[in-house]
PDB file of C-alpha atoms in Angstrom:
ATOM      1  CA  MET D   7       7.361  -1.545  26.764  1.00  0.00           C
ATOM      2  CA  ASN D   8       6.673   1.828  26.461  1.00  0.00           C
ATOM      3  CA  ASN D   9       3.054   2.475  26.027  1.00  0.00           C
ATOM      4  CA  ARG D  10       3.217   6.074  25.196  1.00  0.00           C
ATOM      5  CA  GLN D  11       5.252   5.209  21.978  1.00  0.00           C
ATOM      6  CA  THR D  12       4.211   5.903  18.545  1.00  0.00           C
ATOM      7  CA  VAL D  13       5.304   3.992  15.538  1.00  0.00           C
ATOM      8  CA  PHE D  14       4.970   5.473  12.023  1.00  0.00           C
ATOM      9  CA  LEU D  15       5.313   2.835   9.108  1.00  0.00           C
ATOM     10  CA  ILE D  16       5.534   3.795   5.672  1.00  0.00           C
ATOM     11  CA  ARG D  17       5.184   1.430   2.698  1.00  0.00           C
ATOM     12  CA  HIS D  18       7.459   2.846  -0.016  1.00  0.00           C
ATOM     13  CA  GLY D  19       6.154   4.828  -2.990  1.00  0.00           C
ATOM     14  CA  LYS D  20       5.005   3.390  -6.380  1.00  0.00           C
ATOM     15  CA  THR D  21       7.193   1.418  -8.595  1.00  0.00           C
ATOM     16  CA  SER D  22       6.859   0.194 -12.125  1.00  0.00           C
ATOM     17  CA  TRP D  23       6.652  -3.295 -10.844  1.00  0.00           C
ATOM     18  CA  ALA D  24       4.216  -2.466  -8.046  1.00  0.00           C
ATOM     19  CA  GLU D  25       1.770  -0.579 -10.604  1.00  0.00           C
ATOM     20  CA  SER D  26       1.642  -3.829 -12.910  1.00  0.00           C
ATOM     21  CA  GLY D  27       1.139  -6.220  -9.843  1.00  0.00           C
ATOM     22  CA  ARG D  28       4.611  -8.010 -10.139  1.00  0.00           C
ATOM     23  CA  HIS D  29       5.878  -9.633  -6.873  1.00  0.00           C
ATOM     24  CA  THR D  30       8.843  -7.239  -6.260  1.00  0.00           C
ATOM     25  CA  GLY D  31      10.985  -8.958  -3.328  1.00  0.00           C
ATOM     26  CA  ARG D  32      14.739  -8.516  -3.673  1.00  0.00           C
ATOM     27  CA  THR D  33      14.733  -7.118  -6.881  1.00  0.00           C
ATOM     28  CA  ASP D  34      16.304  -3.765  -6.267  1.00  0.00           C
ATOM     29  CA  ILE D  35      14.263  -1.190  -8.435  1.00  0.00           C
ATOM     30  CA  PRO D  36      13.746   2.456  -7.661  1.00  0.00           C
ATOM     31  CA  LEU D  37      10.546   4.577  -7.376  1.00  0.00           C
ATOM     32  CA  SER D  38       8.610   5.808 -10.163  1.00  0.00           C
ATOM     33  CA  GLY D  39       8.206   9.332 -11.031  1.00  0.00           C
ATOM     34  CA  GLU D  40       4.849   9.152  -9.090  1.00  0.00           C
ATOM     35  CA  GLY D  41       6.435   7.275  -6.271  1.00  0.00           C
ATOM     36  CA  ARG D  42       8.846  10.141  -5.702  1.00  0.00           C
ATOM     37  CA  ARG D  43       6.020  12.739  -5.654  1.00  0.00           C
ATOM     38  CA  GLU D  44       3.913  10.854  -3.183  1.00  0.00           C
ATOM     39  CA  ALA D  45       7.210  10.413  -0.970  1.00  0.00           C
ATOM     40  CA  ALA D  46       7.709  14.114  -0.866  1.00  0.00           C
ATOM     41  CA  ILE D  47       4.202  14.499   1.058  1.00  0.00           C
ATOM     42  CA  LEU D  48       6.072  13.255   4.114  1.00  0.00           C
ATOM     43  CA  LYS D  49       8.913  15.819   4.339  1.00  0.00           C
ATOM     44  CA  PRO D  50       7.269  18.933   6.176  1.00  0.00           C
ATOM     45  CA  VAL D  51       5.206  16.208   8.192  1.00  0.00           C
ATOM     46  CA  PHE D  52       8.194  14.589  10.023  1.00  0.00           C
ATOM     47  CA  GLU D  53       9.945  17.861  10.598  1.00  0.00           C
ATOM     48  CA  ASN D  54       7.553  18.497  13.569  1.00  0.00           C
ATOM     49  CA  VAL D  55       7.620  14.839  15.039  1.00  0.00           C
ATOM     50  CA  ASP D  56       9.954  13.851  17.831  1.00  0.00           C
ATOM     51  CA  ILE D  57      11.745  10.966  16.592  1.00  0.00           C
ATOM     52  CA  CYS D  58      14.294   8.672  18.587  1.00  0.00           C
ATOM     53  CA  LEU D  59      14.834   6.159  15.994  1.00  0.00           C
ATOM     54  CA  VAL D  60      14.412   5.877  12.123  1.00  0.00           C
ATOM     55  CA  LEU D  61      14.960   2.241  10.413  1.00  0.00           C
ATOM     56  CA  SER D  62      14.667   1.584   6.660  1.00  0.00           C
ATOM     57  CA  SER D  63      14.778  -1.413   4.486  1.00  0.00           C
ATOM     58  CA  PRO D  64      18.147  -1.254   2.259  1.00  0.00           C
ATOM     59  CA  LEU D  65      16.294  -1.805  -0.616  1.00  0.00           C
ATOM     60  CA  LYS D  66      16.445   1.208  -2.777  1.00  0.00           C
ATOM     61  CA  ARG D  67      12.523   1.845  -3.393  1.00  0.00           C
ATOM     62  CA  ALA D  68      12.303   1.974   0.669  1.00  0.00           C
ATOM     63  CA  PHE D  69      15.426   4.019   1.263  1.00  0.00           C
ATOM     64  CA  GLU D  70      14.769   6.392  -1.552  1.00  0.00           C
ATOM     65  CA  THR D  71      11.283   7.249   0.180  1.00  0.00           C
ATOM     66  CA  CYS D  72      13.240   7.481   3.542  1.00  0.00           C
ATOM     67  CA  GLU D  73      15.480  10.003   1.569  1.00  0.00           C
ATOM     68  CA  ILE D  74      12.872  12.214  -0.019  1.00  0.00           C
ATOM     69  CA  ALA D  75      11.058  12.399   3.230  1.00  0.00           C
ATOM     70  CA  GLY D  76      14.100  13.926   4.566  1.00  0.00           C
ATOM     71  CA  LEU D  77      15.133  11.360   7.328  1.00  0.00           C
ATOM     72  CA  SER D  78      17.949   9.364   5.435  1.00  0.00           C
ATOM     73  CA  GLU D  79      20.863  11.286   7.663  1.00  0.00           C
ATOM     74  CA  ARG D  80      19.124   9.870  10.768  1.00  0.00           C
ATOM     75  CA  SER D  81      18.374   6.520   9.748  1.00  0.00           C
ATOM     76  CA  ARG D  82      19.808   3.092   9.795  1.00  0.00           C
ATOM     77  CA  LYS D  83      19.427   0.585   7.125  1.00  0.00           C
ATOM     78  CA  GLU D  84      17.819  -2.647   8.581  1.00  0.00           C
ATOM     79  CA  PRO D  85      18.282  -5.811   6.760  1.00  0.00           C
ATOM     80  CA  ASP D  86      15.315  -7.325   8.593  1.00  0.00           C
ATOM     81  CA  LEU D  87      12.895  -4.869   7.210  1.00  0.00           C
ATOM     82  CA  MET D  88      13.438  -6.046   3.447  1.00  0.00           C
ATOM     83  CA  GLU D  89      10.496  -7.450   1.453  1.00  0.00           C
ATOM     84  CA  TRP D  90       9.643 -11.241   1.492  1.00  0.00           C
ATOM     85  CA  ASP D  91      12.051 -13.270  -0.635  1.00  0.00           C
ATOM     86  CA  TYR D  92       9.591 -14.568  -3.324  1.00  0.00           C
ATOM     87  CA  GLY D  93      12.224 -17.134  -4.652  1.00  0.00           C
ATOM     88  CA  ALA D  94      10.778 -18.489  -8.018  1.00  0.00           C
ATOM     89  CA  TYR D  95       7.837 -16.316  -7.990  1.00  0.00           C
ATOM     90  CA  GLU D  96       9.820 -13.121  -8.057  1.00  0.00           C
ATOM     91  CA  GLY D  97       8.365 -10.655 -10.875  1.00  0.00           C
ATOM     92  CA  LEU D  98       5.249 -12.815 -11.366  1.00  0.00           C
ATOM     93  CA  THR D  99       1.676 -11.578 -10.655  1.00  0.00           C
ATOM     94  CA  THR D 100      -0.810 -13.250  -8.453  1.00  0.00           C
ATOM     95  CA  SER D 101      -2.848 -14.140 -11.426  1.00  0.00           C
ATOM     96  CA  GLU D 102       0.217 -15.924 -13.179  1.00  0.00           C
ATOM     97  CA  ILE D 103       1.130 -17.942  -9.960  1.00  0.00           C
ATOM     98  CA  ARG D 104      -2.519 -19.180  -9.691  1.00  0.00           C
ATOM     99  CA  GLU D 105      -2.852 -20.550 -13.039  1.00  0.00           C
ATOM    100  CA  LYS D 106      -0.336 -23.298 -11.721  1.00  0.00           C
ATOM    101  CA  VAL D 107      -1.531 -23.137  -7.823  1.00  0.00           C
ATOM    102  CA  PRO D 108      -5.143 -22.329  -7.742  1.00  0.00           C
ATOM    103  CA  LEU D 109      -6.099 -19.764  -4.527  1.00  0.00           C
ATOM    104  CA  TRP D 110      -2.375 -19.412  -4.074  1.00  0.00           C
ATOM    105  CA  THR D 111      -1.466 -16.683  -1.467  1.00  0.00           C
ATOM    106  CA  VAL D 112       2.047 -15.856  -0.095  1.00  0.00           C
ATOM    107  CA  PHE D 113       0.361 -16.011   3.318  1.00  0.00           C
ATOM    108  CA  THR D 114      -0.910 -19.396   3.012  1.00  0.00           C
ATOM    109  CA  HIS D 115       1.058 -21.390   0.374  1.00  0.00           C
ATOM    110  CA  PRO D 116       4.855 -22.051  -0.143  1.00  0.00           C
ATOM    111  CA  VAL D 117       7.065 -20.003  -1.961  1.00  0.00           C
ATOM    112  CA  PRO D 118       9.555 -22.266  -3.960  1.00  0.00           C
ATOM    113  CA  GLY D 119      13.169 -21.184  -3.522  1.00  0.00           C
ATOM    114  CA  GLY D 120      12.134 -18.305  -1.198  1.00  0.00           C
ATOM    115  CA  GLU D 121      11.482 -17.474   2.463  1.00  0.00           C
ATOM    116  CA  LYS D 122       8.850 -19.395   4.433  1.00  0.00           C
ATOM    117  CA  ILE D 123       6.380 -17.294   6.458  1.00  0.00           C
ATOM    118  CA  GLU D 124       7.964 -18.055   9.809  1.00  0.00           C
ATOM    119  CA  GLU D 125      11.136 -16.716   8.326  1.00  0.00           C
ATOM    120  CA  VAL D 126       9.444 -13.560   7.683  1.00  0.00           C
ATOM    121  CA  ALA D 127       7.890 -13.458  11.031  1.00  0.00           C
ATOM    122  CA  ARG D 128      11.149 -14.176  12.876  1.00  0.00           C
ATOM    123  CA  ARG D 129      12.322 -10.653  11.315  1.00  0.00           C
ATOM    124  CA  ALA D 130       9.348  -9.084  12.063  1.00  0.00           C
ATOM    125  CA  ASP D 131       9.587 -10.069  15.656  1.00  0.00           C
ATOM    126  CA  ARG D 132      13.163  -8.907  15.824  1.00  0.00           C
ATOM    127  CA  VAL D 133      12.170  -5.564  14.609  1.00  0.00           C
ATOM    128  CA  ILE D 134       9.214  -5.204  17.230  1.00  0.00           C
ATOM    129  CA  GLY D 135      11.715  -6.260  19.896  1.00  0.00           C
ATOM    130  CA  GLU D 136      13.987  -3.448  19.000  1.00  0.00           C
ATOM    131  CA  ILE D 137      11.103  -0.940  18.840  1.00  0.00           C
ATOM    132  CA  ARG D 138       9.818  -1.872  22.278  1.00  0.00           C
ATOM    133  CA  ARG D 139      13.210  -1.297  23.767  1.00  0.00           C
ATOM    134  CA  GLN D 140      13.094   2.306  22.618  1.00  0.00           C
ATOM    135  CA  GLU D 141      11.877   5.115  24.646  1.00  0.00           C
ATOM    136  CA  GLY D 142      10.420   7.442  21.971  1.00  0.00           C
ATOM    137  CA  ASN D 143       8.589   7.714  18.719  1.00  0.00           C
ATOM    138  CA  ILE D 144      10.009   5.560  15.675  1.00  0.00           C
ATOM    139  CA  VAL D 145       9.634   5.796  11.799  1.00  0.00           C
ATOM    140  CA  ILE D 146       9.885   2.459   9.634  1.00  0.00           C
ATOM    141  CA  PHE D 147      10.340   2.376   5.762  1.00  0.00           C
ATOM    142  CA  SER D 148       9.627  -0.867   4.610  1.00  0.00           C
ATOM    143  CA  HIS D 149       7.351  -3.225   2.094  1.00  0.00           C
ATOM    144  CA  GLY D 150       3.773  -4.352   1.722  1.00  0.00           C
ATOM    145  CA  HIS D 151       3.949  -8.194   2.476  1.00  0.00           C
ATOM    146  CA  PHE D 152       6.601  -7.585   5.268  1.00  0.00           C
ATOM    147  CA  LEU D 153       4.577  -4.831   6.846  1.00  0.00           C
ATOM    148  CA  ARG D 154       1.465  -6.886   6.783  1.00  0.00           C
ATOM    149  CA  VAL D 155       3.346  -9.769   8.634  1.00  0.00           C
ATOM    150  CA  MET D 156       4.555  -7.061  11.141  1.00  0.00           C
ATOM    151  CA  ALA D 157       0.992  -5.900  11.693  1.00  0.00           C
ATOM    152  CA  SER D 158      -0.010  -9.406  12.615  1.00  0.00           C
ATOM    153  CA  ARG D 159       2.826  -9.935  15.118  1.00  0.00           C
ATOM    154  CA  TRP D 160       2.465  -6.290  16.600  1.00  0.00           C
ATOM    155  CA  LEU D 161      -1.069  -7.842  17.852  1.00  0.00           C
ATOM    156  CA  GLY D 162       0.384 -11.127  18.810  1.00  0.00           C
ATOM    157  CA  MET D 163      -1.523 -12.807  15.995  1.00  0.00           C
ATOM    158  CA  ASP D 164      -0.151 -15.643  13.959  1.00  0.00           C
ATOM    159  CA  PRO D 165       1.658 -14.226  11.010  1.00  0.00           C
ATOM    160  CA  SER D 166      -0.751 -15.763   8.308  1.00  0.00           C
ATOM    161  CA  CYS D 167      -3.235 -13.028   9.690  1.00  0.00           C
ATOM    162  CA  GLY D 168      -1.195 -10.814   7.578  1.00  0.00           C
ATOM    163  CA  ARG D 169      -3.586 -11.565   4.635  1.00  0.00           C
ATOM    164  CA  PHE D 170      -6.300  -9.658   6.527  1.00  0.00           C
ATOM    165  CA  PHE D 171      -4.080  -6.509   6.307  1.00  0.00           C
ATOM    166  CA  PRO D 172      -4.378  -5.276   2.552  1.00  0.00           C
ATOM    167  CA  LEU D 173      -1.928  -2.414   2.173  1.00  0.00           C
ATOM    168  CA  GLY D 174      -1.095  -0.252  -0.650  1.00  0.00           C
ATOM    169  CA  THR D 175       1.819   1.435  -1.826  1.00  0.00           C
ATOM    170  CA  SER D 176       2.716   5.183  -0.689  1.00  0.00           C
ATOM    171  CA  THR D 177       0.679   4.515   2.607  1.00  0.00           C
ATOM    172  CA  LEU D 178       1.304   5.419   6.353  1.00  0.00           C
ATOM    173  CA  SER D 179       0.276   3.314   9.015  1.00  0.00           C
ATOM    174  CA  VAL D 180       0.497   4.037  12.864  1.00  0.00           C
ATOM    175  CA  PHE D 181       0.976   1.518  15.457  1.00  0.00           C
ATOM    176  CA  ASP D 182       0.581   2.318  19.244  1.00  0.00           C
ATOM    177  CA  TYR D 183      -1.035   1.159  22.516  1.00  0.00           C
ATOM    178  CA  GLU D 184      -4.675   1.222  23.952  1.00  0.00           C
ATOM    179  CA  HIS D 185      -3.677   1.310  27.772  1.00  0.00           C
ATOM    180  CA  GLU D 186      -1.088  -1.459  28.019  1.00  0.00           C
ATOM    181  CA  TYR D 187      -2.223  -3.178  24.800  1.00  0.00           C
ATOM    182  CA  PRO D 188      -0.577  -3.023  21.312  1.00  0.00           C
ATOM    183  CA  ALA D 189      -3.080  -1.320  19.023  1.00  0.00           C
ATOM    184  CA  ILE D 190      -2.977  -0.267  15.526  1.00  0.00           C
ATOM    185  CA  ARG D 191      -4.292   3.080  15.164  1.00  0.00           C
ATOM    186  CA  THR D 192      -4.187   3.778  11.506  1.00  0.00           C
ATOM    187  CA  TRP D 193      -3.754   1.291   8.600  1.00  0.00           C
ATOM    188  CA  ASN D 194      -3.374   1.647   4.928  1.00  0.00           C
ATOM    189  CA  GLY D 195      -3.583   5.560   4.898  1.00  0.00           C
ATOM    190  CA  PRO D 196      -2.835   7.255   1.765  1.00  0.00           C
ATOM    191  CA  LEU D 197       0.112   9.601   2.388  1.00  0.00           C
ATOM    192  CA  LEU D 198      -1.729  12.856   1.593  1.00  0.00           C
ATOM    193  CA  THR D 199      -4.719  12.082   3.628  1.00  0.00           C
ATOM    194  CA  SER D 200      -2.490  10.688   6.753  1.00  0.00           C
ATOM    195  CA  ALA D 201       0.102  13.355   6.508  1.00  0.00           C
ATOM    196  CA  CYS D 202      -2.634  15.961   7.098  1.00  0.00           C
ATOM    197  CA  ALA D 203      -4.260  14.338   9.751  1.00  0.00           C
ATOM    198  CA  LEU D 204      -0.846  13.850  11.603  1.00  0.00           C
ATOM    199  CA  SER D 205      -0.064  17.573  10.984  1.00  0.00           C
ATOM    200  CA  ARG D 206      -3.362  18.486  12.527  1.00  0.00           C
ATOM    201  CA  LEU D 207      -2.419  16.291  15.368  1.00  0.00           C
ATOM    202  CA  GLU D 208       0.974  17.992  15.860  1.00  0.00           C
ATOM    203  CA  GLU D 209      -0.536  21.357  15.796  1.00  0.00           C
ATOM    204  CA  GLN D 210      -3.071  20.537  18.319  1.00  0.00           C
ATOM    205  CA  SER D 211      -0.482  18.966  20.708  1.00  0.00           C
ATOM    206  CA  ARG D 212       1.713  22.055  20.459  1.00  0.00           C
ATOM    207  CA  MET D 213      -1.394  24.344  21.284  1.00  0.00           C
ATOM    208  CA  LYS D 214      -2.144  22.094  24.237  1.00  0.00           C
ATOM    209  CA  GLY D 215       1.594  22.334  25.413  1.00  0.00           C
ATOM    210  CA  SER D 216       1.501  26.169  24.908  1.00  0.00           C
ATOM    211  CA  GLU D 217      -1.845  26.244  27.040  1.00  0.00           C
ATOM    212  CA  VAL D 218      -0.316  24.258  29.850  1.00  0.00           C
ATOM    213  CA  ARG D 219       2.793  26.585  29.888  1.00  0.00           C
ATOM    214  CA  GLU D 220       0.505  29.864  29.961  1.00  0.00           C
ATOM    215  CA  GLN D 221      -1.485  28.176  32.895  1.00  0.00           C
ATOM    216  CA  LYS D 222       1.586  27.532  34.965  1.00  0.00           C
ATOM    217  CA  ARG D 223       2.992  31.244  34.543  1.00  0.00           C
ATOM    218  CA  GLY D 224      -0.714  32.373  35.462  1.00  0.00           C
TER     219      GLY D 224
END
């Protein structure tokens, strides 16, 4: 485990289905115009981050976010990062599903014809295992419900705890470590706010590095 590692997790930009609250699992729809504009915020930020690995869901809305952020040429499409397979509930809103199944959530109830939560958790565990074998910083482009399961598994929690981690589209989250313990440094940060904060941290890091070099020369 590399406890100096930082993992940047981006939930893709807005789509027409996301804006209407429809469950978008394996339906491969592109970003909306607003989603593309939001993704562009990331491009200047990651130009200054030392990255050893970029992984993206192969679904269009995630990989398009990766492309606009300027990281697609360095990326690998990873099927384990795909969104939950919602089966018969694909394209439906939570309100529509609850007309038949009161109090339904994807974390606590079955998904007919789709993935079990244990299957999604196994995918998340494989991604986390690969992350922890790396020596440097990593950028992940993925989807809302999958990343919520991944957050719970990063902390060693039951995957159903993903219900406690709401996550909007066009958001940046940061995983790292507090001493030797896996931690979530930032969660559900709007891209513009998070990107500005990340830029400030990078600038501070460069300034500290320059000060150290000056002291050594002195």
